[in-house]
Amino acid sequence: MKKVVKFGGSSLASAEQFEKVGKIIRADKDRRYVVPSAPGKRDSKDTKVTDMLYQCYALAEEEKDFSALLAKISERYQGIIDGLKLDLSLADEFKVIEKNFKAKAGDNYAASRGEYLNGIIMANYLGVEFIDPADTIRFDEDGNFDADTTDALLSKRLENVERAVIPGFYGSLPDGKVKTFSRGGSDITGSIVAKAVKADVYENWTDVSGFLVADPRIIKNPEGIDTITYRELRELAYMGASVLHEDAIFPVRKAGIPINIRNTNRPEDNGTWIVENTLQKSKYTITGIAGKKGFCAVSIEKDMMNSEIGFGRKVLEVFEDNSISFEHMPSGIDTMTVIVHQDEFEEKEQSVISGLYKAVQPDSIDLESDLALIAVVGRGMKATRGTAGRIFSALAHVNVNVKMIDQGSSELNIIIGVKNEDFETAINAIYDIFVVSQI
Ligand code: ASP
């Protein structure tokens, strides 16, 4: 078996955390390829090294003195080296970094040093080879990740390498300049490495025991999710559940490699398995609930709308012309509602309204603001009767008015629109009916 293990910033924030990681890696000889993030926060008041690097480089770019901040970053690493009692000095590395900062090597280069240095420490600590992803993880001239070139280079590079540390978050452009992924991008590196070595599992170690059925800021101690499919995850992630970088899914998904989200501070927990498909039933009818506030509904009314060919297209074109993406579009015989992000709409409100009058000559346009959308997601819903009924009776019970309903044709999710102020009550009621009381 071959496993790729990625550790997030909080798992590598201090020597103590490194020791936990070392134990996890040594506990399983299949954990052969290690992808570290930069040191994260040690406590809630701490600053991530990546953020310190961005700040430090901003000073360098303004030609201000950045030496004190760079010294602080160096201290963070020295603390880890000392705590692990390693025979390692990063002094020369910091000299190069200082020189490159002065030469304005770019903020991508600056940020990437967080993972680069942590990778050097990790490789030394584990006694394995260090592999710089700048040589193998490639972006094209436009800065887009070049999956095919990367896969060819990286799989060749790792072909005869039994064990290695490959820092997360960055690669290089065709001209050799360092380029990072978006924030949280070490998750993507882990996935790319897993694909390149044809791993059996991609373990992603973080500070939570996987995905939860609902947001812990709304539900106290929600249950964890044992297994979730990629499609379910997409639905939940889109609506705000975030543990993993969204783009981390694609490389492994294509290769049929499952992701296992694990907790460095509770390695005994099984975490969440993210899989392409499974016969395994969720513990409950639903797999998860997620949601977002801040939507508004634009309702267009016109007699005989249903017989007017091209009506929907003309309406959506107005939104397109104003660069507003729409979320949902419930409709009646003579009404059509377009649900959009409120902040996007507010800026262009009058332009959209006048555009709609021009395009479809409606009888009236009604606006409703401050709506929240809640996604109830579950592969089990398809085979279960009465799921929607249960949701609506639960909501009626707590006096929440449902503004909109949308069940995707895949029967994987039901989206419910409520007022912003009913958001938490609604999630509590849905969680209660499916997970707590299971009526
Ligand atoms: N260190 C980077 C960040 O803070 C990348 C990562 O941790 O995944 O965004």
Coordinates of C-alpha atoms and ligand atoms in Angstrom, one line a residue:
M1 CA 0.0 0.0 0.0
K2 CA 1.1 3.5 -0.7
K3 CA -0.3 6.5 1.2
V4 CA 0.2 10.2 0.7
V5 CA -0.1 12.2 3.9
K6 CA -0.7 15.9 4.0
F7 CA -0.4 17.8 7.2
G8 CA -2.1 21.3 7.6
G9 CA -0.5 24.3 9.3
S10 CA -2.0 23.7 12.7
S11 CA -0.6 20.2 12.7
L12 CA 2.9 21.6 12.2
A13 CA 2.7 24.9 14.2
S14 CA 5.2 23.8 16.8
A15 CA 7.8 21.1 17.8
E16 CA 5.1 19.5 19.9
Q17 CA 2.8 19.2 16.8
F18 CA 5.7 17.9 14.7
E19 CA 6.2 15.1 17.2
K20 CA 2.6 14.1 16.9
V21 CA 3.0 14.1 13.1
G22 CA 6.2 12.0 13.4
K23 CA 4.3 9.4 15.5
I24 CA 1.5 9.2 13.0
I25 CA 3.9 8.7 10.1
R26 CA 6.0 6.1 11.9
A27 CA 2.9 4.2 13.0
D28 CA 2.2 3.1 9.4
K29 CA 5.0 2.2 7.0
D30 CA 2.7 2.8 4.1
R31 CA 2.7 6.6 4.8
R32 CA 5.5 7.2 2.4
Y33 CA 5.0 10.6 0.8
V34 CA 4.6 13.6 3.2
V35 CA 3.2 16.9 2.1
P36 CA 3.6 19.6 4.8
S37 CA 2.0 23.1 5.0
A38 CA 3.7 26.1 6.5
P39 CA 3.5 26.4 10.3
G40 CA 0.0 27.7 11.2
K41 CA -1.3 29.2 14.4
R42 CA -0.2 27.8 17.8
D43 CA -3.2 29.4 19.4
S44 CA -6.1 31.7 18.4
K45 CA -4.0 34.9 18.8
D46 CA -1.0 33.6 16.8
T47 CA -0.2 34.5 13.2
K48 CA 0.3 31.9 10.4
V49 CA 3.8 31.9 8.9
T50 CA 2.3 32.4 5.5
D51 CA 0.7 35.6 6.6
M52 CA 3.9 36.8 8.2
L53 CA 5.7 36.1 4.9
Y54 CA 3.2 38.1 2.9
Q55 CA 3.5 41.0 5.3
C56 CA 7.3 40.8 5.3
Y57 CA 7.4 40.8 1.5
A58 CA 5.0 43.8 1.3
L59 CA 7.6 45.7 3.3
A60 CA 10.4 44.6 1.0
E61 CA 8.4 45.7 -2.0
E62 CA 8.0 49.2 -0.5
E63 CA 11.7 49.2 0.2
K64 CA 11.1 49.4 3.9
D65 CA 13.1 47.6 6.5
F66 CA 11.8 44.0 6.8
S67 CA 14.6 42.5 8.8
A68 CA 12.7 42.4 12.2
L69 CA 9.8 40.5 10.7
L70 CA 12.1 38.1 8.8
A71 CA 13.9 37.5 12.1
K72 CA 10.6 36.7 13.7
I73 CA 9.8 34.2 11.0
S74 CA 13.2 32.6 11.4
E75 CA 12.5 32.3 15.2
R76 CA 9.4 30.4 14.5
Y77 CA 11.4 27.8 12.6
Q78 CA 14.3 27.8 15.0
G79 CA 11.7 27.0 17.8
I80 CA 10.7 23.9 15.9
I81 CA 14.3 22.9 15.2
D82 CA 15.3 23.3 18.8
G83 CA 12.3 21.6 20.2
L84 CA 12.9 18.6 17.9
K85 CA 16.7 18.7 18.8
L86 CA 17.6 18.6 15.1
D87 CA 21.1 19.1 13.8
L88 CA 20.0 21.6 11.2
S89 CA 20.6 25.3 10.4
L90 CA 18.4 27.4 8.2
A91 CA 20.8 30.4 8.3
D92 CA 21.9 30.0 4.7
E93 CA 18.3 29.6 3.5
F94 CA 17.3 32.8 5.3
K95 CA 20.3 34.6 3.6
V96 CA 19.0 33.6 0.2
I97 CA 15.4 34.6 1.1
E98 CA 16.6 38.0 2.3
K99 CA 18.5 38.5 -0.9
N100 CA 15.6 37.4 -3.1
F101 CA 13.2 39.7 -1.1
K102 CA 15.5 42.6 -1.8
A103 CA 15.5 41.6 -5.5
K104 CA 11.7 41.6 -5.4
A105 CA 11.3 38.0 -6.3
G106 CA 7.5 38.3 -6.0
D107 CA 4.9 37.5 -3.3
N108 CA 4.3 34.0 -4.6
Y109 CA 7.9 33.2 -4.0
A110 CA 7.7 34.8 -0.6
A111 CA 4.6 32.9 0.5
S112 CA 6.0 29.6 -0.8
R113 CA 9.0 29.8 1.6
G114 CA 6.7 28.8 4.4
E115 CA 6.2 25.3 3.1
Y116 CA 9.7 25.1 1.6
L117 CA 11.4 25.6 4.9
N118 CA 8.9 23.4 6.8
G119 CA 9.6 20.7 4.2
I120 CA 13.3 20.9 4.9
I121 CA 12.7 20.5 8.6
M122 CA 10.3 17.7 8.0
A123 CA 12.7 15.8 5.7
N124 CA 15.5 16.2 8.3
Y125 CA 13.3 15.1 11.1
L126 CA 12.1 12.0 9.3
G127 CA 15.4 11.3 7.6
V128 CA 14.0 11.1 4.1
E129 CA 14.6 12.9 0.8
F130 CA 13.4 16.5 0.3
I131 CA 11.9 17.1 -3.1
D132 CA 11.3 20.7 -4.2
P133 CA 8.0 21.0 -6.1
A134 CA 9.3 23.9 -8.1
D135 CA 10.9 21.3 -10.3
T136 CA 7.9 19.2 -11.0
I137 CA 4.6 21.0 -10.2
R138 CA 3.9 23.2 -13.2
F139 CA 1.7 26.1 -14.2
D140 CA 1.2 27.4 -17.7
E141 CA 2.0 31.0 -18.9
D142 CA -1.4 32.2 -17.8
G143 CA -0.8 30.8 -14.3
N144 CA -3.2 27.9 -14.6
F145 CA -2.2 24.6 -13.1
D146 CA -0.8 22.3 -15.8
A147 CA -2.1 18.9 -14.7
D148 CA -0.7 16.8 -17.5
T149 CA 2.9 18.1 -17.5
T150 CA 2.9 17.9 -13.7
D151 CA 1.7 14.4 -13.6
A152 CA 4.3 13.3 -16.1
L153 CA 7.2 15.1 -14.4
L154 CA 6.2 14.2 -10.8
S155 CA 5.4 10.5 -11.4
K156 CA 8.8 10.1 -13.1
R157 CA 10.6 12.0 -10.3
L158 CA 9.0 9.8 -7.6
E159 CA 9.2 6.6 -9.6
N160 CA 12.1 5.2 -7.6
V161 CA 11.8 7.2 -4.5
E162 CA 10.7 5.1 -1.6
R163 CA 9.9 7.9 0.8
A164 CA 10.0 11.7 0.4
V165 CA 8.8 15.1 1.7
I166 CA 7.3 17.3 -0.9
P167 CA 6.3 20.8 0.4
G168 CA 2.7 21.9 -0.4
F169 CA 1.2 25.1 -1.9
Y170 CA 3.6 25.9 -4.8
G171 CA 5.2 24.9 -8.1
S172 CA 6.6 27.0 -10.9
L173 CA 5.8 28.8 -14.1
P174 CA 7.4 27.9 -17.5
D175 CA 10.0 30.6 -16.9
G176 CA 11.0 29.0 -13.6
K177 CA 9.4 31.6 -11.3
V178 CA 7.7 30.2 -8.2
K179 CA 3.9 30.2 -8.4
T180 CA 1.5 29.3 -5.5
F181 CA -2.0 27.9 -5.6
S182 CA -4.7 29.9 -3.8
R183 CA -4.7 30.0 0.0
G184 CA -5.0 26.6 1.6
G185 CA -3.5 25.1 -1.6
S186 CA -1.3 22.5 0.1
D187 CA -4.4 20.3 0.0
I188 CA -4.1 20.4 -3.8
T189 CA -0.4 19.4 -3.7
G190 CA -1.3 16.4 -1.6
S191 CA -3.9 15.4 -4.2
I192 CA -1.5 15.9 -7.1
V193 CA 1.2 13.8 -5.4
A194 CA -1.3 11.0 -4.6
K195 CA -2.3 10.9 -8.3
A196 CA 1.4 10.9 -9.4
V197 CA 2.4 7.9 -7.2
K198 CA -0.9 6.1 -7.8
A199 CA -1.5 6.1 -4.0
D200 CA -4.1 3.9 -2.4
V201 CA -5.2 6.6 -0.1
Y202 CA -4.7 10.4 0.3
E203 CA -4.8 11.1 4.0
N204 CA -5.4 14.8 4.8
W205 CA -4.5 15.5 8.4
T206 CA -5.9 18.6 10.0
D207 CA -7.3 19.8 13.3
V208 CA -10.8 18.4 13.1
S209 CA -12.0 14.8 12.8
G210 CA -13.4 15.2 9.3
F211 CA -16.6 16.7 8.1
L212 CA -19.5 17.3 10.5
V213 CA -23.2 16.8 9.7
A214 CA -23.8 20.5 10.5
D215 CA -21.8 23.7 11.3
P216 CA -20.6 23.4 15.0
R217 CA -21.2 27.2 15.3
I218 CA -24.9 26.5 14.9
I219 CA -25.3 23.0 16.3
K220 CA -23.6 22.0 19.5
N221 CA -21.3 19.0 19.1
P222 CA -22.7 17.8 15.7
E223 CA -22.2 14.2 14.6
G224 CA -19.3 13.5 12.3
I225 CA -19.7 12.2 8.7
D226 CA -18.1 8.7 8.2
T227 CA -18.3 8.6 4.4
I228 CA -19.3 11.2 1.9
T229 CA -19.2 11.1 -1.9
Y230 CA -17.4 13.7 -4.0
R231 CA -20.7 14.9 -5.3
E232 CA -22.2 15.3 -1.9
L233 CA -19.1 17.1 -0.8
R234 CA -19.3 19.6 -3.7
E235 CA -22.9 20.5 -2.7
L236 CA -22.0 21.0 1.0
A237 CA -18.7 22.8 0.2
Y238 CA -20.5 25.2 -2.1
M239 CA -22.9 26.0 0.7
G240 CA -20.1 26.8 3.1
A241 CA -18.8 23.6 4.7
S242 CA -15.0 24.0 4.4
V243 CA -12.3 21.6 5.5
L244 CA -10.6 20.9 2.3
H245 CA -9.6 23.2 -0.6
E246 CA -12.2 22.7 -3.3
D247 CA -9.7 22.1 -6.1
A248 CA -8.0 19.3 -4.1
I249 CA -10.8 16.9 -5.2
F250 CA -10.1 16.8 -8.9
P251 CA -6.7 15.0 -9.2
V252 CA -7.6 12.2 -6.9
R253 CA -11.2 11.9 -8.1
K254 CA -10.0 11.3 -11.6
A255 CA -7.7 8.6 -10.4
G256 CA -10.2 6.9 -8.1
I257 CA -8.2 7.5 -5.0
P258 CA -10.2 8.1 -1.8
I259 CA -9.4 11.0 0.6
N260 CA -9.4 10.3 4.3
I261 CA -9.7 13.5 6.5
R262 CA -8.0 12.9 9.8
N263 CA -7.3 14.7 13.0
T264 CA -3.6 15.1 14.1
N265 CA -4.7 15.7 17.6
R266 CA -7.0 12.7 17.7
P267 CA -5.4 10.1 15.5
E268 CA -7.6 7.4 16.9
D269 CA -10.6 8.9 15.2
N270 CA -11.5 7.4 11.8
G271 CA -12.3 10.8 10.3
T272 CA -14.2 11.2 7.1
W273 CA -13.8 9.1 3.9
I274 CA -14.4 11.0 0.7
V275 CA -15.2 8.5 -2.1
E276 CA -16.4 8.5 -5.7
N277 CA -19.2 6.1 -4.9
T278 CA -20.2 3.8 -2.1
L279 CA -22.8 1.2 -1.1
Q280 CA -22.3 2.3 2.4
K281 CA -25.4 4.0 3.7
S282 CA -25.2 7.2 5.7
K283 CA -26.1 6.8 9.3
Y284 CA -29.0 9.1 8.8
T285 CA -31.2 9.8 5.7
I286 CA -29.2 12.9 5.2
T287 CA -25.4 13.2 5.0
G288 CA -25.1 16.9 5.9
I289 CA -26.7 20.3 6.2
A290 CA -25.0 23.5 5.1
G291 CA -26.2 27.0 4.3
K292 CA -25.4 30.6 3.6
K293 CA -27.0 33.9 4.3
G294 CA -27.1 37.0 2.1
F295 CA -29.3 36.2 -0.9
C296 CA -32.2 38.1 -2.5
A297 CA -35.0 37.1 -4.7
V298 CA -36.0 39.0 -7.8
S299 CA -39.5 37.9 -8.8
I300 CA -40.8 38.9 -12.2
E301 CA -44.6 38.7 -12.9
K302 CA -46.2 38.8 -16.3
D303 CA -49.6 37.5 -17.5
M304 CA -49.2 34.7 -20.0
M305 CA -45.4 34.5 -19.4
N306 CA -45.5 30.7 -19.9
S307 CA -46.5 31.0 -23.5
E308 CA -43.9 33.6 -24.4
I309 CA -41.1 31.8 -26.1
G310 CA -37.6 32.9 -25.0
F311 CA -38.9 34.6 -21.8
G312 CA -36.5 32.8 -19.5
R313 CA -33.5 33.4 -21.7
K314 CA -34.2 37.1 -22.0
V315 CA -34.5 37.4 -18.2
L316 CA -31.2 35.5 -17.6
E317 CA -29.5 37.5 -20.3
V318 CA -30.1 40.7 -18.2
F319 CA -28.4 39.1 -15.3
E320 CA -25.5 37.9 -17.5
D321 CA -25.1 41.3 -19.0
N322 CA -24.7 42.7 -15.5
S323 CA -22.2 39.9 -14.6
I324 CA -24.4 38.5 -11.9
S325 CA -24.5 34.7 -11.5
F326 CA -27.8 33.2 -10.4
E327 CA -28.2 30.5 -7.8
H328 CA -31.7 29.2 -8.3
M329 CA -34.7 29.9 -10.5
P330 CA -38.0 28.7 -9.1
S331 CA -41.0 29.5 -11.3
G332 CA -44.8 29.5 -11.5
I333 CA -47.1 29.9 -14.5
D334 CA -46.9 33.7 -14.6
T335 CA -44.0 34.3 -12.3
M336 CA -40.3 33.6 -12.4
T337 CA -37.9 34.2 -9.5
V338 CA -34.2 34.5 -9.8
I339 CA -32.2 34.1 -6.6
V340 CA -28.9 35.9 -6.5
H341 CA -26.2 37.0 -4.1
Q342 CA -27.5 40.2 -2.4
D343 CA -24.1 42.0 -2.4
E344 CA -23.6 41.3 -6.1
F345 CA -27.2 42.4 -6.9
E346 CA -27.3 45.6 -4.8
E347 CA -24.5 47.2 -6.7
K348 CA -26.3 46.8 -10.0
E349 CA -29.9 46.8 -8.8
Q350 CA -31.3 49.6 -11.0
S351 CA -29.4 48.5 -14.0
V352 CA -30.9 45.0 -13.7
I353 CA -34.4 46.3 -13.1
S354 CA -34.4 48.6 -16.1
G355 CA -32.8 45.9 -18.2
L356 CA -35.6 43.5 -17.2
Y357 CA -38.3 46.1 -18.1
K358 CA -36.7 46.6 -21.4
A359 CA -36.2 42.9 -22.2
V360 CA -39.5 41.3 -21.2
Q361 CA -41.9 44.2 -20.3
P362 CA -43.1 42.5 -17.0
D363 CA -46.3 43.5 -15.2
S364 CA -44.3 43.9 -12.0
I365 CA -41.0 43.1 -10.4
D366 CA -40.8 42.3 -6.7
L367 CA -37.6 42.2 -4.7
E368 CA -37.1 40.4 -1.4
S369 CA -33.8 40.8 0.5
D370 CA -32.1 39.0 3.4
L371 CA -32.7 35.4 2.5
A372 CA -30.7 32.4 3.5
L373 CA -30.3 29.2 1.5
I374 CA -30.0 25.8 3.3
A375 CA -28.9 22.7 1.5
V376 CA -29.9 19.4 2.9
V377 CA -27.7 16.9 1.2
G378 CA -27.7 13.1 1.1
R379 CA -27.3 10.2 -1.3
G380 CA -29.8 8.4 0.8
M381 CA -32.6 10.7 0.0
K382 CA -33.3 9.1 -3.4
A383 CA -34.3 5.9 -1.8
T384 CA -36.2 7.3 1.1
R385 CA -39.8 8.5 1.0
G386 CA -41.0 11.6 2.8
T387 CA -37.7 13.4 3.2
A388 CA -39.1 16.7 2.0
G389 CA -42.2 16.2 4.1
R390 CA -40.1 15.7 7.2
I391 CA -38.1 18.9 6.5
F392 CA -41.2 21.0 6.0
S393 CA -43.1 19.7 9.0
A394 CA -40.0 20.3 11.1
L395 CA -39.8 23.9 9.8
A396 CA -43.5 24.5 10.3
H397 CA -43.2 23.2 13.9
V398 CA -40.7 25.9 14.7
N399 CA -42.7 28.6 12.8
V400 CA -40.2 29.1 10.0
N401 CA -41.7 30.2 6.8
V402 CA -40.3 28.5 3.7
K403 CA -39.7 31.0 0.9
M404 CA -38.3 28.7 -1.7
I405 CA -37.8 25.0 -2.4
D406 CA -35.6 23.4 -5.0
Q407 CA -34.9 19.7 -5.3
G408 CA -32.1 18.9 -7.7
S409 CA -33.0 16.4 -10.3
S410 CA -30.3 14.1 -8.9
E411 CA -32.3 13.9 -5.7
L412 CA -29.0 14.5 -3.9
N413 CA -30.1 17.7 -2.3
I414 CA -33.0 19.8 -1.3
I415 CA -32.4 23.6 -1.1
I416 CA -34.7 25.6 1.1
G417 CA -34.9 29.4 1.2
V418 CA -35.8 31.1 4.5
K419 CA -35.4 34.6 6.0
N420 CA -31.9 35.3 7.3
E421 CA -33.2 35.6 10.8
D422 CA -34.7 32.1 10.6
F423 CA -31.5 30.5 9.4
E424 CA -30.2 29.1 12.7
T425 CA -33.6 28.0 13.9
A426 CA -34.2 26.2 10.6
I427 CA -30.9 24.3 10.7
N428 CA -31.5 23.3 14.2
A429 CA -35.0 22.0 13.4
I430 CA -33.7 20.0 10.4
Y431 CA -30.8 18.6 12.3
D432 CA -33.1 17.6 15.1
I433 CA -35.6 15.7 13.0
F434 CA -33.0 13.7 11.0
V435 CA -30.2 13.2 13.5
V436 CA -31.4 13.8 17.1
S437 CA -34.9 12.5 17.2
Q438 CA -34.9 10.7 13.9
I439 CA -38.7 10.9 13.7
Ligands
ASP1 N1 0.3 27.9 3.9 C1 -0.7 28.2 2.9 C2 -1.8 29.0 3.4 O1 -1.8 29.4 4.6 C3 -1.1 27.0 2.2 C4 -1.7 25.9 3.0 O2 -1.5 25.9 4.3 O3 -2.4 25.0 2.5 O4 -2.8 29.3 2.7

